[in-house]
Coordinates of C-alpha atoms and ligand atoms in Angstrom, one line a residue:
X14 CA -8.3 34.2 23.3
X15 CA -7.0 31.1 25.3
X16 CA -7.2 27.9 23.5
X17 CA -9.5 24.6 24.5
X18 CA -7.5 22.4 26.3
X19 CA -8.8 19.6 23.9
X20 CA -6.9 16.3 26.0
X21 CA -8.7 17.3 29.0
X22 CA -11.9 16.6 26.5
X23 CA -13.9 13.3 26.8
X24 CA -14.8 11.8 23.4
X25 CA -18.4 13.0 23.8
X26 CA -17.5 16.6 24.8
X27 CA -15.1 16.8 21.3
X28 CA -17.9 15.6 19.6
X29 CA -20.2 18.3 20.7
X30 CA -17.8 20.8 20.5
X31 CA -16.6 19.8 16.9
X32 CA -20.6 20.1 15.8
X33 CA -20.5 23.3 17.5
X34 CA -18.4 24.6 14.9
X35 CA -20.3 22.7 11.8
X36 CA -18.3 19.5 11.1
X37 CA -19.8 16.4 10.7
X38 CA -19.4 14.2 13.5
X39 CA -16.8 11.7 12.4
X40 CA -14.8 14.4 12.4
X41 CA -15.1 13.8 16.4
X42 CA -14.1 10.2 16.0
X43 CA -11.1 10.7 14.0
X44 CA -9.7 13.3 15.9
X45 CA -10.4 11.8 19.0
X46 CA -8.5 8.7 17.9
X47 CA -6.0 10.6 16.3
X48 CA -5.1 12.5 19.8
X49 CA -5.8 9.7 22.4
X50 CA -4.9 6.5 20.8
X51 CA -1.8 7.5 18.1
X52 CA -1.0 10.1 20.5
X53 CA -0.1 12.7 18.3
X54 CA 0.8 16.2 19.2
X55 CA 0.2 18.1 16.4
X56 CA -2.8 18.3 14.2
X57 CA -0.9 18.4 10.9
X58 CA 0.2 15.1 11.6
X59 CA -3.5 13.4 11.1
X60 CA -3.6 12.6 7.6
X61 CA -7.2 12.1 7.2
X62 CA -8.0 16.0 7.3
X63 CA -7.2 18.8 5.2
X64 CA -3.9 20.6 5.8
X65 CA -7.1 24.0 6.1
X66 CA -8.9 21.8 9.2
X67 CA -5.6 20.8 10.8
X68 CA -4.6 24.7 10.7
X69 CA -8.7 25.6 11.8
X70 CA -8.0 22.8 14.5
X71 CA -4.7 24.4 15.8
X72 CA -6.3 27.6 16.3
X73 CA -9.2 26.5 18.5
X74 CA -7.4 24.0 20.5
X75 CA -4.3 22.8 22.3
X76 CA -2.6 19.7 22.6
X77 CA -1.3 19.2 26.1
X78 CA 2.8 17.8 25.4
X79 CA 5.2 18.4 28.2
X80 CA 8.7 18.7 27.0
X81 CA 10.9 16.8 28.5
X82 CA 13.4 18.5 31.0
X83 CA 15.5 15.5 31.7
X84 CA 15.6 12.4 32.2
X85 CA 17.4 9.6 34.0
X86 CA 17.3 5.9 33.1
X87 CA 18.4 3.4 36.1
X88 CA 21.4 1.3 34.7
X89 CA 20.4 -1.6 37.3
X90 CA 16.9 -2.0 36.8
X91 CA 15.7 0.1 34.0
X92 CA 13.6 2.9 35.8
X93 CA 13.3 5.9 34.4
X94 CA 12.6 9.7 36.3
X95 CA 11.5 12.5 33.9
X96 CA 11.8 16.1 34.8
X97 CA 8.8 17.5 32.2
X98 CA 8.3 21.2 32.1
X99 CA 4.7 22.3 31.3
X100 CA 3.3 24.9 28.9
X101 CA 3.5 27.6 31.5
X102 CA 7.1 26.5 32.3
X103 CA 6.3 24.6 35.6
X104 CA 8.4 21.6 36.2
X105 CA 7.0 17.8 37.3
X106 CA 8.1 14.3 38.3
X107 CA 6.6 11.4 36.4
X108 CA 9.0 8.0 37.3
X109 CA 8.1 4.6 35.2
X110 CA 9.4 1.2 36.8
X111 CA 9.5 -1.2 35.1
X112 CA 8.3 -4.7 36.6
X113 CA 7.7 -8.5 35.2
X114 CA 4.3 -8.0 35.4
X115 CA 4.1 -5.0 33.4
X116 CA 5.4 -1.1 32.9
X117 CA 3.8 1.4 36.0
X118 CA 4.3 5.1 35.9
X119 CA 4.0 7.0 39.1
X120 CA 2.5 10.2 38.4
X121 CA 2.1 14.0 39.8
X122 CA -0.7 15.3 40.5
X123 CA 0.4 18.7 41.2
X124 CA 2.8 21.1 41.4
X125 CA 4.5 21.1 44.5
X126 CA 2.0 20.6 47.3
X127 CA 0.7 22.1 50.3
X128 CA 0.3 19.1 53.1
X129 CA 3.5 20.1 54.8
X130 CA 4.9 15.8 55.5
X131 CA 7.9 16.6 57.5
X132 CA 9.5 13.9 55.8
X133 CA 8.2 14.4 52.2
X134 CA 10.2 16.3 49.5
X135 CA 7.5 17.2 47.6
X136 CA 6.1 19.6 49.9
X137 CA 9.4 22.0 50.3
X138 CA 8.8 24.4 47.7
X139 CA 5.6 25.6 48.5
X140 CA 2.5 24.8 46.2
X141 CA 1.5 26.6 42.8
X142 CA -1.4 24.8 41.3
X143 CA -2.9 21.7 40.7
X144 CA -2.2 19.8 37.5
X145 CA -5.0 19.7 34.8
X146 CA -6.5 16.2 33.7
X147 CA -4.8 16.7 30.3
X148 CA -1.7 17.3 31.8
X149 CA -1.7 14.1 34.1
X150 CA -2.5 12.3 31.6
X151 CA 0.8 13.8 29.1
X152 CA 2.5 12.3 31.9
X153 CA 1.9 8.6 31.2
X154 CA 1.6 9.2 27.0
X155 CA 4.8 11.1 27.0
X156 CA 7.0 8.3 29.0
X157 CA 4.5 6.1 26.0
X158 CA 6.3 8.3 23.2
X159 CA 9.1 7.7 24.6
X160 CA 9.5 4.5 23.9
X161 CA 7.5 4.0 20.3
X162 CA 10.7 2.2 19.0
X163 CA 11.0 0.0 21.5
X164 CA 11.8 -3.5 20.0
X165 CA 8.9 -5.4 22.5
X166 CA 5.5 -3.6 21.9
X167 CA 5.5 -1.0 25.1
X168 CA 2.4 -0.3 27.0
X169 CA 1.4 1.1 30.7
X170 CA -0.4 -1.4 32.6
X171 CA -0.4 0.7 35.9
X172 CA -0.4 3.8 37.0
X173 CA 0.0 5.1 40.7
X174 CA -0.9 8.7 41.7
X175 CA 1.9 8.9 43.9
X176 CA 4.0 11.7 42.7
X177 CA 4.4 15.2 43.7
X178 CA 1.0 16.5 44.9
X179 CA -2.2 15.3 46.7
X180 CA -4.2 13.7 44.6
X181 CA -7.8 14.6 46.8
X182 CA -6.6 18.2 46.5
X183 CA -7.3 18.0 43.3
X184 CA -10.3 16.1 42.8
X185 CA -12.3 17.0 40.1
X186 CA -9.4 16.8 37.6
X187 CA -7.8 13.3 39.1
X188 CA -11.3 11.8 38.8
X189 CA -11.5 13.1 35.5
X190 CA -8.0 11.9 34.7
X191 CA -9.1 8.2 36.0
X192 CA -11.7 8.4 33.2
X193 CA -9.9 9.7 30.3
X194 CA -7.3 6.9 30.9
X195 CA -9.2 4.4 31.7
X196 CA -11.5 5.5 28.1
X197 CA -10.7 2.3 25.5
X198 CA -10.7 4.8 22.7
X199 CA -7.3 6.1 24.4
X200 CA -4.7 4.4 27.0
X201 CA -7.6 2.4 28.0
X202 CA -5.7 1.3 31.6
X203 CA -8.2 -0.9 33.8
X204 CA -9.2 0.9 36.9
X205 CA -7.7 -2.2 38.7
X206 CA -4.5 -1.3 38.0
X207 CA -4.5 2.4 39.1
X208 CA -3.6 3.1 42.7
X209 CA -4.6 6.6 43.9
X210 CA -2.7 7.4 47.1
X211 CA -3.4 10.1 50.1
X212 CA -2.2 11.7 52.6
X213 CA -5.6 11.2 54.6
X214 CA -8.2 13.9 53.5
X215 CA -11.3 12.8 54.9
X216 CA -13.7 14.5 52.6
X217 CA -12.1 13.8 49.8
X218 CA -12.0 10.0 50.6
X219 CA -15.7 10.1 51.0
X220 CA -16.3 11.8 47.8
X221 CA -14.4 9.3 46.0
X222 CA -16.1 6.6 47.5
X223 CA -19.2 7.4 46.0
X224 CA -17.9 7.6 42.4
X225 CA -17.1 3.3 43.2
X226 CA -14.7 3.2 40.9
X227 CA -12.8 -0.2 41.1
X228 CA -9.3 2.0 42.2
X229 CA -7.0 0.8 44.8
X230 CA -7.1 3.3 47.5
X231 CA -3.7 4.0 49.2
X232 CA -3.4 5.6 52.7
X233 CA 0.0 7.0 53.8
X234 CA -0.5 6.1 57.2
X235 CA 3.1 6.4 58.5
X236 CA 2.1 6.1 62.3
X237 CA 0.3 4.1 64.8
X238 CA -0.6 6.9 66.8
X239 CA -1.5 10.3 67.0
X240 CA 1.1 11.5 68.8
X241 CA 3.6 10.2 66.4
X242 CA 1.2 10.8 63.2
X243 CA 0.7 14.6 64.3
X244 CA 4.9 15.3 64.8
X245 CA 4.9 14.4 61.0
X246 CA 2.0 15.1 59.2
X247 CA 0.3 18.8 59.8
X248 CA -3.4 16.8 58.1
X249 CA -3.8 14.7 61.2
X250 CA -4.7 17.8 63.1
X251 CA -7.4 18.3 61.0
X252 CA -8.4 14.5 60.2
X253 CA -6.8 12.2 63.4
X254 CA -6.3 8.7 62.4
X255 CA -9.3 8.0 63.8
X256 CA -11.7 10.0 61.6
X257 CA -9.3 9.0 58.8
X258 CA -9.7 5.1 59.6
X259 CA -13.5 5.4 59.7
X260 CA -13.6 7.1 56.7
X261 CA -11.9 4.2 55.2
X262 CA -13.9 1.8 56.6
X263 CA -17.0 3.5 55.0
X264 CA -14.8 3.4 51.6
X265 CA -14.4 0.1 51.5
X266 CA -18.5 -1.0 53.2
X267 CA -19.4 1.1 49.7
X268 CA -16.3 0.1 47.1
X269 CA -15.7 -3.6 48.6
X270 CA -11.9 -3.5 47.4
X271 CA -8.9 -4.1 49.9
X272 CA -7.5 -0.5 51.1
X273 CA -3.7 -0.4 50.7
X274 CA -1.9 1.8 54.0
X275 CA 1.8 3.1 53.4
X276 CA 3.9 3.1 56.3
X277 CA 8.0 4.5 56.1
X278 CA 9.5 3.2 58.3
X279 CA 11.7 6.0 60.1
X280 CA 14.7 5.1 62.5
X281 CA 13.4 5.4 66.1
X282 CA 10.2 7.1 65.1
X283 CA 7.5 5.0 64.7
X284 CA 9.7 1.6 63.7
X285 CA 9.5 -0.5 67.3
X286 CA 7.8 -4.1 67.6
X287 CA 5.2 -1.7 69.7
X288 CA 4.6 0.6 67.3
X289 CA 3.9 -2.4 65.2
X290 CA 1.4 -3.7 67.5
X291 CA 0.0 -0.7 68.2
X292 CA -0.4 -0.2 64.3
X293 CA -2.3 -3.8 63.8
X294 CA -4.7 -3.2 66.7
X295 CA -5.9 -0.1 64.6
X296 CA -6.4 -2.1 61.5
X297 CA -8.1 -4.8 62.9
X298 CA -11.1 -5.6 61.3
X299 CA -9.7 -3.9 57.8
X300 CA -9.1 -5.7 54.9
X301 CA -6.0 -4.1 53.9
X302 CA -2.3 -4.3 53.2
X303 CA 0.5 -2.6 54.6
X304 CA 3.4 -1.8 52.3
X305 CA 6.4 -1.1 54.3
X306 CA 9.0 1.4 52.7
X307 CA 12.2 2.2 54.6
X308 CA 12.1 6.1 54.7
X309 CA 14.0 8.0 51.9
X310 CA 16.3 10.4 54.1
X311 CA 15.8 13.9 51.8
X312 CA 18.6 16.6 52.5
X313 CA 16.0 18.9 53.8
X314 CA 15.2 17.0 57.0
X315 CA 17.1 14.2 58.8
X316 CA 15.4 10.9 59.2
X317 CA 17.3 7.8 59.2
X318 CA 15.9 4.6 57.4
X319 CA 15.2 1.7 60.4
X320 CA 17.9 -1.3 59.8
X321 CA 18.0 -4.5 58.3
X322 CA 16.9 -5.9 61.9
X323 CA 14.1 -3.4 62.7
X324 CA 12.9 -3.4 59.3
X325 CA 12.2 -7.7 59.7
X326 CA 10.8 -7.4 63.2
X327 CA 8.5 -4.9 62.6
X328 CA 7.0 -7.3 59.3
X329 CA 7.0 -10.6 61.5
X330 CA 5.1 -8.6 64.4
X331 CA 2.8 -7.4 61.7
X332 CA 1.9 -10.8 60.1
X333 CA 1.8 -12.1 63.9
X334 CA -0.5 -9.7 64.4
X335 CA -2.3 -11.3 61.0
X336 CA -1.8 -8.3 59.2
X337 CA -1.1 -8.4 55.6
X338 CA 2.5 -6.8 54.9
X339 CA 5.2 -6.8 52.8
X340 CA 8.2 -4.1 52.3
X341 CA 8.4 -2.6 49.1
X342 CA 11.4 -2.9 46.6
X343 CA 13.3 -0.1 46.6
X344 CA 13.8 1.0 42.1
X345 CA 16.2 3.0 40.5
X346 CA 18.9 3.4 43.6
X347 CA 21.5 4.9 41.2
X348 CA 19.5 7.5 39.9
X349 CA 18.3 7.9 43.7
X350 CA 15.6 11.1 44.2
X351 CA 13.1 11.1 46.5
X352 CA 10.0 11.7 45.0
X353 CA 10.3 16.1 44.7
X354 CA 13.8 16.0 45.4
X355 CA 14.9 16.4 41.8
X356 CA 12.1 18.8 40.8
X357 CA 13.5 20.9 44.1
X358 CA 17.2 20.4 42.7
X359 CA 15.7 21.8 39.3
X360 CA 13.9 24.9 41.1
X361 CA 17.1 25.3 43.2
X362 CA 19.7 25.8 40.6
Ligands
SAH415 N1 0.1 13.1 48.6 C1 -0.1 11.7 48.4 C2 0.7 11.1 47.3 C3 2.1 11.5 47.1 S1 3.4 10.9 48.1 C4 0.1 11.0 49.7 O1 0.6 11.6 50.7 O2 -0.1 9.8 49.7 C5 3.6 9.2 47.7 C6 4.0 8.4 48.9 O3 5.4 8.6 49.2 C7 3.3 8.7 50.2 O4 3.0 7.5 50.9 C8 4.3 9.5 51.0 O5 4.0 9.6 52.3 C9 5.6 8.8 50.6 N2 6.8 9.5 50.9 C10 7.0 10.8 50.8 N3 8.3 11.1 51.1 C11 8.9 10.0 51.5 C12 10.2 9.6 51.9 N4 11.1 10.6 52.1 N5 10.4 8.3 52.2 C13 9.5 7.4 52.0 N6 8.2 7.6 51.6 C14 7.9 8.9 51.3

């Protein structure tokens, strides 16, 4: 018989599940603790239970614990990209940066995924599934474990679902990942500081609306048209920017927060002063942001990042255009790997 996937449990499903089996209920509440808070990964180390319950315990459940495949720590600025294999031997990305205002882990959300980005490295090997919540969420307490001895208490303050996958193409377990981490009994991460980002699946975007849950919502917009938008991203045949900006219009009439759009900037692509234009008459009347990243060139595929030059004029004709922009600080440069690329270096060997 398969096991229960107990860390894709919330506290009140444990609970009923541990009366299920005839155990009083604080049972619930210390294992609960026990598996969310100290993290553990192994029942025998709770030492408020019988050595008998612990090995009752490991029979009926498992405890979701990536190992860790490798990992590579940034000499300049500290950021650190883990290869983590799961229990069925299926490898992820999970990055952590770490910034003055606190640690942020970028997680996956599936493996490999199934959008097609021309210019994404995530999408090269095919897809296989989509990650459980238990298994998003190892992702953020095993970078945690990681660092238990840390001189300076460590803690996540932010998490942004911006690794390999697409995050609506998963729904039900992302939006039941954003409440097991959010749950004070365990990380206990504000929905504030987590950033969900998409490639623009309309549905999805509309189904998350109505769960209002105080996330940022990031749009990987990439293009001011859909000319350009189409060349590069197989969704926008389905969902045109259009449809995609209305739906997040509707997001934020029901949510109220600012909506976040992603835009690489690609080398003769999509980087003129007119694209830029182009690109603020669409978001007029948006409260939003743009962040700016100058395009990781992957081996598979060859776009160039704009220059020094383009990359400033396109900002300046942004905020002329009184958008909100900024471009984003490139982490971890030594250790360089476009999100997917070192999974795809993994699968290659
Ligand atoms: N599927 C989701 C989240 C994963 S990708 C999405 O599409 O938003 C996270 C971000 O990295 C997206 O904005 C994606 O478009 C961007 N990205 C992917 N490959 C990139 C590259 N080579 N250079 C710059 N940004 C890239």
């Amino acid at each position: 018989m398969n096991k229960i996937d107990i860390k894709s449990m919330t506290k009140e499903e444990i609970e009923e599940d541990i009366v299920s089996l005839g155990l009083p209920k604080f049972r619930a509440s210390q294992i609960h603790r026990a598996l969310f808070s100290r993290l553990i990964t192994d029942f025998h180390e709770m030492t408020d239970i019988s050595s008998s319950l612990a090995d009752k315990l490991c029979e009926r459940y498992e405890i979701c614990a990536p190992k860790i495949v490798s990992k590579l720590v940034s000499k300049l600025d500290g950021t650190e990209k883990y290869l983590l294999a799961l229990s069925d031997g299926n490898i992820i990305e999970t990055v952590l940066m770490r910034y003055e205002h606190g640690n942020s882990v970028c997680v996956s959300t599936q493996v490999g995924c199934k959008m097609g980005c021309a210019f994404c490295a995530s999408t090269k090997n095919g897809f296989v599934r989509g990650l459980e919540p238990s298994e998003i969420l190892a992702e953020i307490e095993t970078v945690t474990r990681e660092h238990k001895d840390d001189k300076e208490p460590f803690r996540v303050s932010n998490i942004v679902l911006m690794g390999i996958g697409e995050p609506l193409d998963n729904f039900d377990n992302v939006v039941k990942f954003l409440h097991l981490v959010n749950d004070e009994g365990g990380l206990g991460i504000g929905y504030r500081h987590i950033s969900l980002s998409t490639c623009g699946l309309v549905p999805g975007i509309l189904r998350l609306a109505k769960e209002e849950l105080p996330i940022t919502l990031s749009i990987s917009l990439h293009a001011p048209n859909d000319k350009i938008r189409d060349s590069m991203m197989p969704v926008n045949h389905k969902y045109n920017i259009e449809k995609l900006l209305s739906a997040c219009r509707e997001y934020q009439r029901i949510c109220g927060r600012r909506i976040s759009f992603e835009y690489a900037l690609i080398s003769g692509v999509n980087d003129s002063p007119d694209n830029a234009r182009e690109l603020a008459s669409r978001l007029k009347g948006i409260m939003c942001h743009v962040n700016l990243i100058p395009v990781n060139s992957i081996r598979e595929k060859n776009f160039k990042k704009s220059t020094k030059n383009d990359i400033i004029l396109f900002t300046n004709t942004l905020k002329n255009c009184k958008i909100n922009a900024t471009v984003r600080r490139k982490l971890g440069s030594d250790i360089d790997a476009a999100c997917g690329q070192l999974r795809n270096d993994h699968i290659n060997k």
